[in-house]
Coordinates of C-alpha atoms in Angstrom, one line a residue:
Chain A
M1 CA 47.1 0.9 -30.4
S2 CA 47.5 -0.5 -26.9
K3 CA 50.0 -3.0 -28.3
G4 CA 52.1 -0.2 -29.7
L5 CA 51.9 1.6 -26.4
R6 CA 53.0 -1.4 -24.5
S7 CA 56.0 -2.1 -26.7
S8 CA 57.1 1.5 -26.4
R9 CA 56.7 1.2 -22.6
W10 CA 59.0 -1.8 -22.6
S11 CA 61.6 -0.1 -24.7
E12 CA 61.4 2.9 -22.4
I13 CA 62.1 0.7 -19.4
A14 CA 65.0 -1.1 -21.1
G15 CA 66.4 2.3 -22.1
S16 CA 66.2 3.5 -18.5
Y17 CA 68.2 0.5 -17.2
L18 CA 70.8 1.0 -19.9
W19 CA 71.3 4.7 -19.0
T20 CA 71.3 3.8 -15.3
S21 CA 74.0 1.2 -15.8
L22 CA 76.2 3.7 -17.7
F23 CA 75.6 6.3 -15.0
C24 CA 76.6 3.8 -12.3
A25 CA 79.7 2.7 -14.1
A26 CA 80.7 6.3 -14.6
I27 CA 80.3 6.9 -10.9
A28 CA 82.4 3.9 -10.0
V29 CA 85.1 5.0 -12.3
L30 CA 85.0 8.5 -11.0
L31 CA 85.1 7.5 -7.3
T32 CA 88.0 5.0 -7.9
F33 CA 89.8 7.7 -9.9
V34 CA 89.6 10.3 -7.2
G35 CA 90.8 7.6 -4.7
M36 CA 87.8 7.6 -2.5
T37 CA 87.4 3.8 -2.4
E38 CA 89.4 0.7 -1.9
T39 CA 88.8 -1.4 -5.0
F40 CA 87.0 -0.6 -8.3
R41 CA 85.2 -3.9 -8.2
E42 CA 83.5 -3.3 -4.9
T43 CA 82.6 0.3 -5.8
L44 CA 81.1 -0.9 -9.1
V45 CA 78.9 -3.5 -7.3
I46 CA 77.7 -0.9 -4.7
S47 CA 77.1 1.7 -7.3
F48 CA 75.1 -0.8 -9.5
C49 CA 73.1 -2.0 -6.4
I50 CA 72.0 1.5 -5.6
G51 CA 71.4 2.7 -9.2
L52 CA 69.5 -0.3 -10.4
S53 CA 67.4 -0.4 -7.2
I54 CA 66.5 3.3 -7.6
N55 CA 65.6 2.7 -11.2
T56 CA 63.5 -0.3 -10.4
A57 CA 61.7 1.7 -7.8
F58 CA 60.9 4.3 -10.4
V59 CA 59.7 1.7 -12.9
L60 CA 57.4 0.0 -10.4
L61 CA 56.1 3.1 -8.7
S62 CA 56.1 5.8 -11.4
D63 CA 52.4 5.3 -12.2
M64 CA 51.7 6.5 -8.7
L65 CA 53.7 9.6 -9.4
R66 CA 51.0 11.0 -11.7
A67 CA 48.5 10.9 -8.8
W68 CA 50.7 13.3 -6.8
E69 CA 50.0 17.0 -6.8
S70 CA 53.6 18.0 -6.1
W71 CA 56.2 17.1 -8.8
Y72 CA 59.1 16.6 -6.4
L73 CA 57.7 14.8 -3.4
G74 CA 57.0 11.6 -5.2
P75 CA 60.4 11.3 -6.9
I76 CA 62.2 12.1 -3.6
I77 CA 60.4 9.4 -1.8
I78 CA 61.0 6.8 -4.5
T79 CA 64.7 7.8 -4.7
A80 CA 65.0 7.4 -0.9
L81 CA 63.3 4.0 -1.0
G82 CA 65.4 2.8 -3.9
L83 CA 68.6 4.1 -2.1
A84 CA 67.8 2.3 1.1
F85 CA 67.0 -0.9 -0.6
G86 CA 70.1 -0.7 -2.8
L87 CA 72.4 0.0 0.2
T88 CA 70.9 -3.0 2.0
I89 CA 71.6 -5.3 -1.0
A90 CA 75.1 -3.8 -1.4
G91 CA 75.8 -4.5 2.3
I92 CA 74.7 -8.1 1.9
T93 CA 76.6 -8.6 -1.4
V94 CA 79.9 -7.0 -0.4
L95 CA 80.2 -7.6 3.3
G96 CA 77.4 -10.0 4.3
Q97 CA 76.0 -7.4 6.6
P98 CA 72.7 -5.8 5.5
W99 CA 73.0 -2.7 7.8
F100 CA 76.7 -2.1 7.3
F101 CA 76.3 1.0 5.2
F102 CA 73.7 2.4 7.7
S103 CA 75.7 1.8 10.9
S104 CA 79.5 1.4 10.4
N105 CA 80.4 3.2 7.2
Y106 CA 78.6 6.3 5.9
S107 CA 80.7 7.0 2.8
S108 CA 78.5 4.9 0.5
L109 CA 75.4 6.4 2.0
T110 CA 76.8 9.9 1.5
A111 CA 77.8 9.1 -2.1
G112 CA 74.5 7.4 -2.7
I113 CA 72.6 10.5 -1.5
F114 CA 74.7 12.8 -3.6
F115 CA 74.4 10.8 -6.8
G116 CA 70.8 10.0 -6.0
V117 CA 70.1 13.8 -6.0
V118 CA 72.1 14.2 -9.2
G119 CA 70.1 11.3 -10.8
F120 CA 66.9 12.7 -9.5
L121 CA 67.5 16.1 -11.0
M122 CA 68.4 14.5 -14.3
F123 CA 65.3 12.3 -14.2
S124 CA 62.9 15.0 -13.2
T125 CA 64.2 17.4 -15.9
R126 CA 63.7 14.7 -18.4
E127 CA 60.2 13.9 -17.0
Q128 CA 59.2 17.5 -17.1
L129 CA 60.5 17.8 -20.6
L130 CA 58.5 14.8 -21.6
Q131 CA 55.4 16.2 -19.8
A132 CA 55.8 19.5 -21.5
R133 CA 56.1 17.8 -24.9
T134 CA 52.9 15.7 -24.2
Q135 CA 51.0 18.8 -23.1
L136 CA 52.1 20.6 -26.3
A137 CA 51.0 17.6 -28.4
E138 CA 47.7 17.5 -26.5
A139 CA 47.1 21.3 -27.0
E140 CA 48.0 20.9 -30.6
A141 CA 45.5 18.0 -31.0
A142 CA 42.8 20.0 -29.2
R143 CA 43.4 22.9 -31.5
A144 CA 43.2 20.7 -34.6
A145 CA 40.0 19.1 -33.3
Q146 CA 38.5 22.5 -32.6
E147 CA 39.4 23.7 -36.1
R148 CA 37.8 20.6 -37.6
R149 CA 34.6 21.2 -35.5
N150 CA 34.5 24.8 -36.7
L151 CA 34.8 23.7 -40.3
E152 CA 32.1 21.1 -39.9
T153 CA 29.8 23.7 -38.3
E154 CA 30.5 26.1 -41.1
L155 CA 29.6 23.4 -43.6
R156 CA 26.4 22.5 -41.8
L157 CA 25.5 26.1 -41.6
L158 CA 26.0 26.7 -45.3
Q159 CA 23.9 23.7 -46.0
A160 CA 21.2 24.8 -43.7
Q161 CA 21.0 28.4 -44.8
I162 CA 18.1 28.4 -47.1
E163 CA 15.8 25.6 -46.3
P164 CA 14.2 24.2 -49.5
H165 CA 10.8 24.1 -48.0
F166 CA 11.0 27.7 -47.0
L167 CA 12.3 28.7 -50.5
F168 CA 9.5 27.0 -52.4
N169 CA 6.9 28.1 -50.0
T170 CA 8.0 31.6 -50.4
L171 CA 7.9 31.3 -54.2
G172 CA 4.4 29.8 -53.8
N173 CA 3.4 32.8 -51.9
I174 CA 4.8 35.2 -54.4
S175 CA 3.0 33.4 -57.1
S176 CA -0.2 33.6 -55.2
L177 CA 0.2 37.3 -54.7
I178 CA 1.2 38.4 -58.2
R179 CA -2.4 39.0 -59.3
S180 CA -4.3 39.7 -56.1
N181 CA -1.6 41.8 -54.4
P182 CA 1.2 42.9 -56.8
D183 CA 2.8 45.2 -54.2
G184 CA 2.9 42.4 -51.7
A185 CA 4.4 40.1 -54.3
E186 CA 7.1 42.6 -55.1
A187 CA 8.0 43.3 -51.5
T188 CA 8.2 39.5 -50.8
L189 CA 10.4 39.0 -53.8
Q190 CA 12.7 41.7 -52.6
N191 CA 12.9 40.3 -49.2
L192 CA 13.7 36.9 -50.6
S193 CA 16.4 38.5 -52.8
R194 CA 17.9 40.1 -49.7
L195 CA 18.1 36.8 -47.9
L196 CA 19.6 35.0 -50.9
R197 CA 22.2 37.8 -51.3
A198 CA 23.1 37.7 -47.7
S199 CA 23.6 33.9 -47.8
L200 CA 25.9 34.3 -50.8
K201 CA 27.9 37.0 -49.0
R202 CA 28.3 34.6 -46.1
T203 CA 29.5 31.9 -48.3
R204 CA 32.3 34.2 -49.2
G205 CA 33.0 34.5 -45.5
E206 CA 32.6 38.2 -45.0
T207 CA 31.9 39.6 -41.5
A208 CA 28.8 41.5 -40.7
T209 CA 27.4 43.9 -38.2
L210 CA 24.4 43.6 -35.9
G211 CA 22.6 46.1 -38.1
E212 CA 23.2 44.0 -41.2
E213 CA 22.1 40.8 -39.4
L214 CA 19.0 42.6 -38.2
E215 CA 18.1 43.6 -41.8
I216 CA 18.4 39.9 -42.9
V217 CA 16.3 38.9 -39.9
T218 CA 13.7 41.5 -40.7
A219 CA 13.5 40.3 -44.3
Y220 CA 13.0 36.8 -43.1
L221 CA 10.3 37.8 -40.6
D222 CA 8.5 39.9 -43.2
I223 CA 8.4 36.9 -45.5
Q224 CA 7.1 34.8 -42.7
K225 CA 4.4 37.4 -41.9
V226 CA 3.2 37.2 -45.5
R227 CA 3.1 33.4 -45.1
M228 CA 1.4 33.3 -41.7
G229 CA -0.7 36.4 -41.9
D230 CA -1.9 37.7 -38.6
R231 CA -0.7 34.6 -36.8
L232 CA 2.7 36.2 -36.6
E233 CA 3.5 39.5 -34.9
T234 CA 7.0 40.8 -34.7
A235 CA 8.9 43.6 -33.0
V236 CA 12.6 44.4 -33.5
I237 CA 13.8 46.8 -30.8
V238 CA 17.5 47.6 -31.1
P239 CA 19.0 51.0 -30.4
D240 CA 20.8 52.5 -33.4
Y241 CA 24.1 52.9 -31.6
L242 CA 24.4 49.1 -31.3
K243 CA 23.9 48.5 -35.0
S244 CA 27.5 49.1 -35.9
L245 CA 28.7 46.4 -33.6
P246 CA 30.5 43.6 -35.4
L247 CA 28.5 40.3 -35.2
P248 CA 29.5 37.1 -36.9
P249 CA 26.9 36.0 -39.4
L250 CA 24.5 33.1 -38.6
L251 CA 24.3 33.5 -34.9
L252 CA 21.1 35.5 -34.7
Q253 CA 19.2 34.2 -37.7
P254 CA 19.0 30.6 -36.6
L255 CA 17.5 31.7 -33.3
V256 CA 14.9 33.7 -35.1
E257 CA 14.1 30.9 -37.4
N258 CA 13.8 28.6 -34.5
A259 CA 11.4 30.9 -32.8
V260 CA 9.2 31.0 -35.9
V261 CA 9.3 27.3 -36.9
H262 CA 9.3 25.7 -33.5
G263 CA 7.7 28.5 -31.5
I264 CA 5.0 30.3 -33.4
D265 CA 4.3 28.2 -36.5
A266 CA 3.7 25.1 -34.4
K267 CA 1.0 26.9 -32.5
I268 CA -2.5 27.1 -34.1
E269 CA -3.2 30.6 -32.8
G270 CA 0.3 31.9 -33.6
G271 CA 2.1 34.5 -31.5
R272 CA 4.7 37.2 -31.2
I273 CA 8.4 37.3 -31.8
G274 CA 10.6 40.1 -30.3
V275 CA 14.3 40.7 -31.0
E276 CA 16.0 43.0 -28.5
A277 CA 19.7 43.9 -27.9
G278 CA 21.5 45.8 -25.2
I279 CA 24.8 46.2 -23.4
E280 CA 25.4 44.8 -19.9
G281 CA 28.8 45.5 -18.6
E282 CA 31.3 44.3 -21.2
Q283 CA 28.8 42.0 -22.9
V284 CA 26.3 42.4 -25.7
I285 CA 23.1 40.7 -25.0
I286 CA 20.8 39.8 -27.8
R287 CA 17.4 38.2 -27.0
V288 CA 14.9 36.5 -29.2
V289 CA 11.7 36.2 -27.3
D290 CA 8.7 34.3 -28.5
T291 CA 5.2 33.5 -27.1
G292 CA 5.0 30.2 -28.8
G293 CA 4.3 26.7 -27.6
G294 CA 7.7 26.2 -25.9
F295 CA 9.6 23.0 -26.1
G296 CA 6.8 20.7 -25.4
S297 CA 6.1 18.4 -28.2
G298 CA 6.9 18.4 -31.9
T299 CA 10.2 20.1 -31.4
Q300 CA 12.4 17.2 -32.2
G301 CA 15.2 18.4 -34.3
S302 CA 15.2 22.0 -33.1
G303 CA 18.3 21.1 -31.2
V304 CA 20.4 21.0 -34.3
G305 CA 20.2 24.7 -35.2
L306 CA 20.9 25.6 -31.6
R307 CA 23.9 23.2 -31.4
N308 CA 25.3 24.9 -34.5
V309 CA 25.1 28.3 -32.8
R310 CA 26.7 27.0 -29.7
E311 CA 29.5 25.3 -31.5
R312 CA 30.2 28.5 -33.5
L313 CA 30.1 30.6 -30.3
S314 CA 32.7 28.4 -28.6
G315 CA 34.8 28.3 -31.8
L316 CA 34.7 32.1 -32.1
Y317 CA 34.8 33.2 -28.5
G318 CA 35.8 30.2 -26.3
N319 CA 34.0 30.5 -23.0
K320 CA 33.5 34.2 -23.3
A321 CA 30.1 33.8 -25.0
A322 CA 27.0 31.8 -24.2
L323 CA 23.6 30.9 -25.5
D324 CA 20.9 30.3 -22.9
L325 CA 17.3 29.2 -23.5
I326 CA 15.0 30.4 -20.8
E327 CA 11.3 29.4 -20.4
N328 CA 9.1 32.5 -20.3
P329 CA 6.7 32.6 -17.4
G330 CA 3.8 33.3 -19.8
G331 CA 4.8 30.6 -22.2
G332 CA 7.3 30.5 -25.0
I333 CA 11.1 30.7 -25.0
T334 CA 13.7 33.4 -24.7
A335 CA 16.9 32.6 -26.5
E336 CA 19.7 34.8 -25.0
L337 CA 23.0 35.4 -26.7
R338 CA 25.9 36.9 -24.8
L339 CA 29.0 38.0 -26.6
P340 CA 32.0 40.1 -25.6
A341 CA 31.2 43.7 -26.6
V342 CA 34.7 44.3 -27.9
A343 CA 35.7 42.2 -30.9
S344 CA 38.7 40.0 -29.9
Chain B
M1 CA -22.0 18.4 -58.1
T2 CA -18.5 17.6 -57.1
T3 CA -17.3 19.2 -53.8
A4 CA -13.9 19.9 -52.4
V5 CA -12.2 21.4 -49.4
I6 CA -8.8 23.1 -49.1
A7 CA -6.6 22.9 -46.0
D8 CA -3.6 25.2 -45.9
D9 CA -2.3 27.2 -42.9
E10 CA -1.2 30.0 -45.3
V11 CA -4.1 32.2 -46.1
N12 CA -2.6 33.4 -49.4
L13 CA -1.9 30.0 -50.7
A14 CA -5.3 28.6 -49.8
R15 CA -7.0 31.6 -51.5
H16 CA -4.8 31.2 -54.5
L17 CA -5.5 27.5 -54.9
Q18 CA -9.2 28.3 -54.6
A19 CA -8.9 30.9 -57.4
Q20 CA -7.0 28.5 -59.6
L21 CA -9.6 25.8 -59.1
A22 CA -12.4 28.2 -60.0
H23 CA -10.5 28.9 -63.2
V24 CA -9.7 25.3 -64.1
W25 CA -12.9 23.8 -62.9
P26 CA -15.7 26.4 -62.6
D27 CA -18.3 23.8 -61.5
L28 CA -16.4 22.5 -58.5
D29 CA -18.0 23.5 -55.3
I30 CA -15.5 24.5 -52.6
A31 CA -17.3 23.4 -49.4
G32 CA -14.9 25.2 -47.1
V33 CA -11.3 26.3 -46.4
A34 CA -9.4 25.3 -43.2
H35 CA -6.2 26.9 -41.9
N36 CA -4.9 24.2 -39.6
G37 CA -5.0 20.4 -39.2
V38 CA -7.7 20.3 -36.5
E39 CA -10.0 22.6 -38.5
A40 CA -9.4 20.6 -41.6
L41 CA -10.5 17.4 -39.8
S42 CA -13.8 18.8 -38.6
L43 CA -14.5 20.5 -41.9
I44 CA -13.9 17.2 -43.8
S45 CA -16.1 15.2 -41.4
R46 CA -18.8 17.8 -41.6
T47 CA -18.9 18.2 -45.4
A48 CA -17.7 14.8 -46.6
P49 CA -16.2 16.3 -49.8
D50 CA -15.2 14.4 -52.9
I51 CA -11.8 15.9 -52.9
A52 CA -9.6 17.2 -50.1
F53 CA -6.6 19.3 -50.9
L54 CA -4.3 19.0 -47.9
D55 CA -1.1 20.9 -47.2
I56 CA 1.4 18.6 -45.4
R57 CA 2.9 21.0 -42.9
M58 CA 0.1 22.6 -40.8
P59 CA 0.0 23.4 -37.1
G60 CA -2.3 21.1 -35.0
L61 CA -2.2 18.1 -37.3
T62 CA -0.2 17.5 -40.4
G63 CA -1.8 16.9 -43.7
L64 CA -0.7 13.3 -43.5
E65 CA -2.3 12.9 -40.1
V66 CA -5.6 14.4 -41.4
A67 CA -5.5 12.1 -44.3
R68 CA -5.6 9.1 -42.1
S69 CA -9.0 10.0 -40.8
V70 CA -10.6 11.0 -44.1
P71 CA -13.8 9.1 -44.9
A72 CA -13.7 6.5 -47.6
G73 CA -15.5 8.6 -50.2
T74 CA -13.0 11.4 -50.1
R75 CA -10.1 11.6 -52.5
V76 CA -7.0 13.2 -51.0
V77 CA -4.6 15.4 -52.9
F78 CA -1.5 16.5 -51.0
V79 CA -0.1 19.9 -51.5
T80 CA 3.5 20.7 -50.4
A81 CA 6.4 23.0 -51.1
Y82 CA 9.1 20.6 -50.4
D83 CA 9.0 17.3 -48.5
Q84 CA 11.3 15.1 -50.6
Y85 CA 10.7 12.0 -48.5
A86 CA 6.9 12.2 -48.8
I87 CA 7.0 13.2 -52.5
D88 CA 9.0 10.2 -53.4
A89 CA 6.5 8.0 -51.6
F90 CA 3.6 9.7 -53.3
A91 CA 5.1 9.2 -56.7
A92 CA 5.9 5.6 -56.0
A93 CA 2.3 4.9 -54.8
A94 CA 0.7 7.0 -57.5
T95 CA -0.9 9.2 -54.9
D96 CA -2.1 12.6 -56.0
Y97 CA 0.1 15.5 -55.0
L98 CA 0.7 19.1 -56.1
L99 CA 3.9 21.1 -55.6
K100 CA 3.9 24.8 -54.6
P101 CA 3.9 27.0 -56.5
V102 CA 1.0 25.1 -58.1
S103 CA 0.9 25.5 -61.8
E104 CA -2.5 25.4 -63.5
E105 CA -1.2 22.8 -65.9
R106 CA -0.4 20.4 -63.1
L107 CA -3.7 21.2 -61.4
R108 CA -5.5 20.4 -64.6
S109 CA -3.9 17.0 -65.1
C110 CA -4.6 16.2 -61.4
I111 CA -8.3 17.0 -62.0
D112 CA -8.4 15.0 -65.2
R113 CA -7.1 12.0 -63.3
F114 CA -9.8 12.5 -60.8
R115 CA -12.5 12.7 -63.5
E116 CA -11.3 9.4 -65.0
H117 CA -11.1 7.5 -61.7
P118 CA -13.2 9.5 -59.2
L119 CA -13.0 6.8 -56.5
P120 CA -10.0 7.0 -54.1
G121 CA -7.8 3.9 -53.7
T122 CA -8.2 3.9 -50.0
D123 CA -6.2 0.7 -49.2
Q124 CA -3.2 1.9 -51.0
L125 CA -3.4 5.3 -49.4
S126 CA -3.8 4.1 -45.9
A127 CA -0.8 1.7 -46.4
L128 CA 1.3 4.6 -47.6
L129 CA 0.2 6.8 -44.7
D130 CA 1.0 4.1 -42.2
R131 CA 4.5 4.1 -43.6
L132 CA 4.9 7.8 -43.6
T133 CA 3.4 8.6 -40.3
V134 CA 4.2 5.6 -38.1
Q135 CA 7.9 6.0 -38.8
K136 CA 7.9 8.9 -36.4
P137 CA 10.5 7.9 -33.7
V138 CA 9.4 7.4 -30.2
E139 CA 9.2 10.7 -28.4
R140 CA 12.4 10.9 -26.5
L141 CA 13.4 13.4 -23.9
Q142 CA 15.0 16.3 -25.8
W143 CA 15.0 19.2 -23.4
L144 CA 15.8 19.4 -19.7
R145 CA 14.2 22.0 -17.5
V146 CA 16.9 23.3 -15.2
G147 CA 15.9 25.7 -12.4
H148 CA 18.2 28.6 -12.1
G149 CA 17.1 31.2 -9.5
D150 CA 13.6 32.1 -10.5
T151 CA 14.1 31.3 -14.1
T152 CA 13.9 28.0 -15.9
R153 CA 16.6 27.3 -18.4
L154 CA 16.3 24.7 -21.1
V155 CA 19.2 22.4 -21.8
S156 CA 19.3 20.2 -24.9
V157 CA 20.2 16.6 -24.0
D158 CA 22.7 16.7 -26.9
E159 CA 24.8 19.1 -25.0
V160 CA 24.9 16.9 -21.9
L161 CA 28.2 15.1 -21.3
Y162 CA 27.0 13.0 -18.4
F163 CA 24.4 12.8 -15.6
Q164 CA 25.6 12.1 -12.1
S165 CA 23.2 11.4 -9.3
D166 CA 23.3 10.9 -5.6
S167 CA 20.3 9.9 -3.6
K168 CA 18.4 13.1 -4.0
Y169 CA 19.5 15.2 -6.9
T170 CA 20.9 14.6 -10.4
T171 CA 23.6 16.8 -11.7
V172 CA 23.7 17.6 -15.4
V173 CA 27.2 18.2 -16.6
T174 CA 27.6 20.1 -19.9
A175 CA 30.8 21.6 -21.4
D176 CA 30.4 24.9 -19.5
R177 CA 28.2 24.2 -16.5
E178 CA 27.0 21.8 -13.8
Q179 CA 23.4 22.1 -13.0
V180 CA 20.9 20.2 -10.9
V181 CA 17.7 18.7 -12.2
R182 CA 14.8 17.2 -10.3
L183 CA 14.8 13.9 -12.2
S184 CA 16.0 10.6 -10.9
I185 CA 18.6 8.7 -12.8
K186 CA 15.9 6.1 -13.4
D187 CA 13.5 8.6 -15.0
L188 CA 16.3 9.8 -17.2
E189 CA 17.3 6.3 -18.2
D190 CA 13.7 5.6 -19.2
Q191 CA 13.3 8.8 -21.2
L192 CA 16.6 9.3 -22.9
D193 CA 17.5 7.7 -26.3
P194 CA 19.3 4.5 -25.3
E195 CA 21.4 4.7 -28.5
H196 CA 23.2 7.8 -27.2
F197 CA 22.9 7.6 -23.4
W198 CA 24.3 4.7 -21.5
R199 CA 23.8 3.9 -17.9
V200 CA 27.3 3.0 -16.8
H201 CA 27.0 3.0 -13.1
R202 CA 24.2 3.1 -10.5
G203 CA 24.4 6.9 -10.4
T204 CA 25.8 7.7 -13.8
I205 CA 24.4 8.1 -17.3
V206 CA 26.9 9.1 -20.0
N207 CA 26.4 10.6 -23.4
V208 CA 28.2 8.1 -25.6
R209 CA 29.3 10.8 -28.0
A210 CA 31.2 12.6 -25.3
I211 CA 33.4 9.6 -24.4
D212 CA 37.0 10.3 -25.5
E213 CA 38.5 7.1 -24.2
A214 CA 37.6 4.0 -22.3
R215 CA 40.3 2.1 -20.6
R216 CA 40.1 -1.0 -18.4
D217 CA 41.3 -1.0 -14.9
L218 CA 42.7 -4.1 -13.1
R219 CA 39.3 -5.3 -11.9
G220 CA 37.8 -5.3 -15.4
R221 CA 35.8 -2.1 -15.0
Y222 CA 36.2 0.8 -17.4
V223 CA 37.4 4.2 -16.7
L224 CA 35.9 6.8 -19.1
K225 CA 37.6 10.0 -20.2
I226 CA 35.0 12.6 -21.1
R227 CA 35.6 15.2 -23.8
G228 CA 36.9 18.5 -22.4
R229 CA 36.8 17.2 -18.8
R230 CA 39.5 16.4 -16.3
D231 CA 37.6 14.1 -14.1
E232 CA 37.0 10.5 -15.1
L233 CA 33.9 8.3 -14.8
R234 CA 34.0 4.8 -13.5
T235 CA 31.7 2.1 -14.8
S236 CA 30.5 -0.5 -12.4
E237 CA 31.1 -4.2 -13.3
A238 CA 27.5 -4.7 -14.1
Y239 CA 27.7 -2.2 -17.0
A240 CA 31.2 -3.0 -18.2
H241 CA 29.8 -5.3 -21.0
L242 CA 28.7 -2.1 -22.8
F243 CA 32.3 -1.3 -23.7
R244 CA 33.6 -4.8 -24.5
H245 CA 32.9 -4.3 -28.2
M246 CA 34.0 -0.7 -28.4

């Protein structure tokens, strides 16, 4: 790749000399034609000295340009340097006096400045065009990369939706309850159906509301309560008027699953999981609070689900949404989701 | 009389297995039921049962960890809903295991096997457990505690683009924030996974997965472009070798 870059750099440089030569020849022809100079040959030499010198200054110093904040200051300085050097060379070549065009005859200096400005304007326009094109290409690449990341996240999410261990464990629980507690078995079966139905719906890419997501989360928590017995306590406290808010699927559920698996289930005595939502300013805040063991040990791998959520957030909302994990003073973790309240 | 213990953190499942055992093998004496790994271990050492039914995923200690400390006279039967990796290993080593939901038919054949060969093949089992439990990777730093006013936030190291430190503090740079942690660059280097985090400078550790581009400057050091950031990181000459083969 660097080889390709280098050869394109060389052809760019060669091209710039070619254009400069044509430009200088045109100036010499023009000046001779309007009768401003003595001989065409001399004018051509002076014009080439100045033009090639300015071009060389740009080739050698243009890397420095990118470090400059202002877009015009650098090129002006380089043009001036090139012009001064070119006039000196022209003085030596044509008259054998380096300072001739700075002391005795100002016509070449004037013409040099004039065409220097013209050349500079042409150059900077071209440079800005190039820069705009590069920026466009970069933005395009960034967008494509973001799209690819979104797709990958979606895929990972689909794969992660129903964890096999959870599925078979739930089936084991249902089977164990069928005789001893038929009502409990039926309720668990219905909760499992709700979860499976919800994941099918998501596979079809439909949007959801906070209320619908909370139903899924409740189904999930109820199944976990059957599984964990009195080791798990739950409380979902969300005012009704928030339930119609649109909420992309699979932002809330992974946080709740995380709280169960890495928070409460890892702790022998169990604990409590709370889901709360509210509005602060123009943001919806959704919190999943657990009293579990926190991120001490045995939480390797819990980062994956959270990373999915975060990548989805940035894909959906850019920097207008955030997920924070806060350590509770009394132990456990609060996962805090902030989203813009108005769907964009 | 043959004795057995059951260890499962899920009350329903433990009770159900007990009922199934009573049905399939009425004479079996259930010496106790445990609901976490720690309880299971003390129950087994107290009662020295002939059979221990161990759920794999339990809080405290996993079934695999409990099995490592089971006395020689106890035959272990693992019970699991889905642990494909372990199940493949059990099948290959002819270790007893049951899948949830446990069918009575499967339970019966497990018990028949026990009746034919009541003694556990301890050597084989301990070799298998060594393989299954020792493979746990070294505990690496996964979460950073970042003070933020009077709250403590947790930042996953996977999110970190790079760490930059001066003499006193270390700044954690993620895509959306820069925060300060009270860990020295040396502490971080020791605790982070060296596969993903490279010390590239005296004061810099970079997440390799966040590097977009590494280019050489005239002195042979590397200048790193970090995903989504405008600033660039410089490597010192001492760490430049890390990038030679990139």
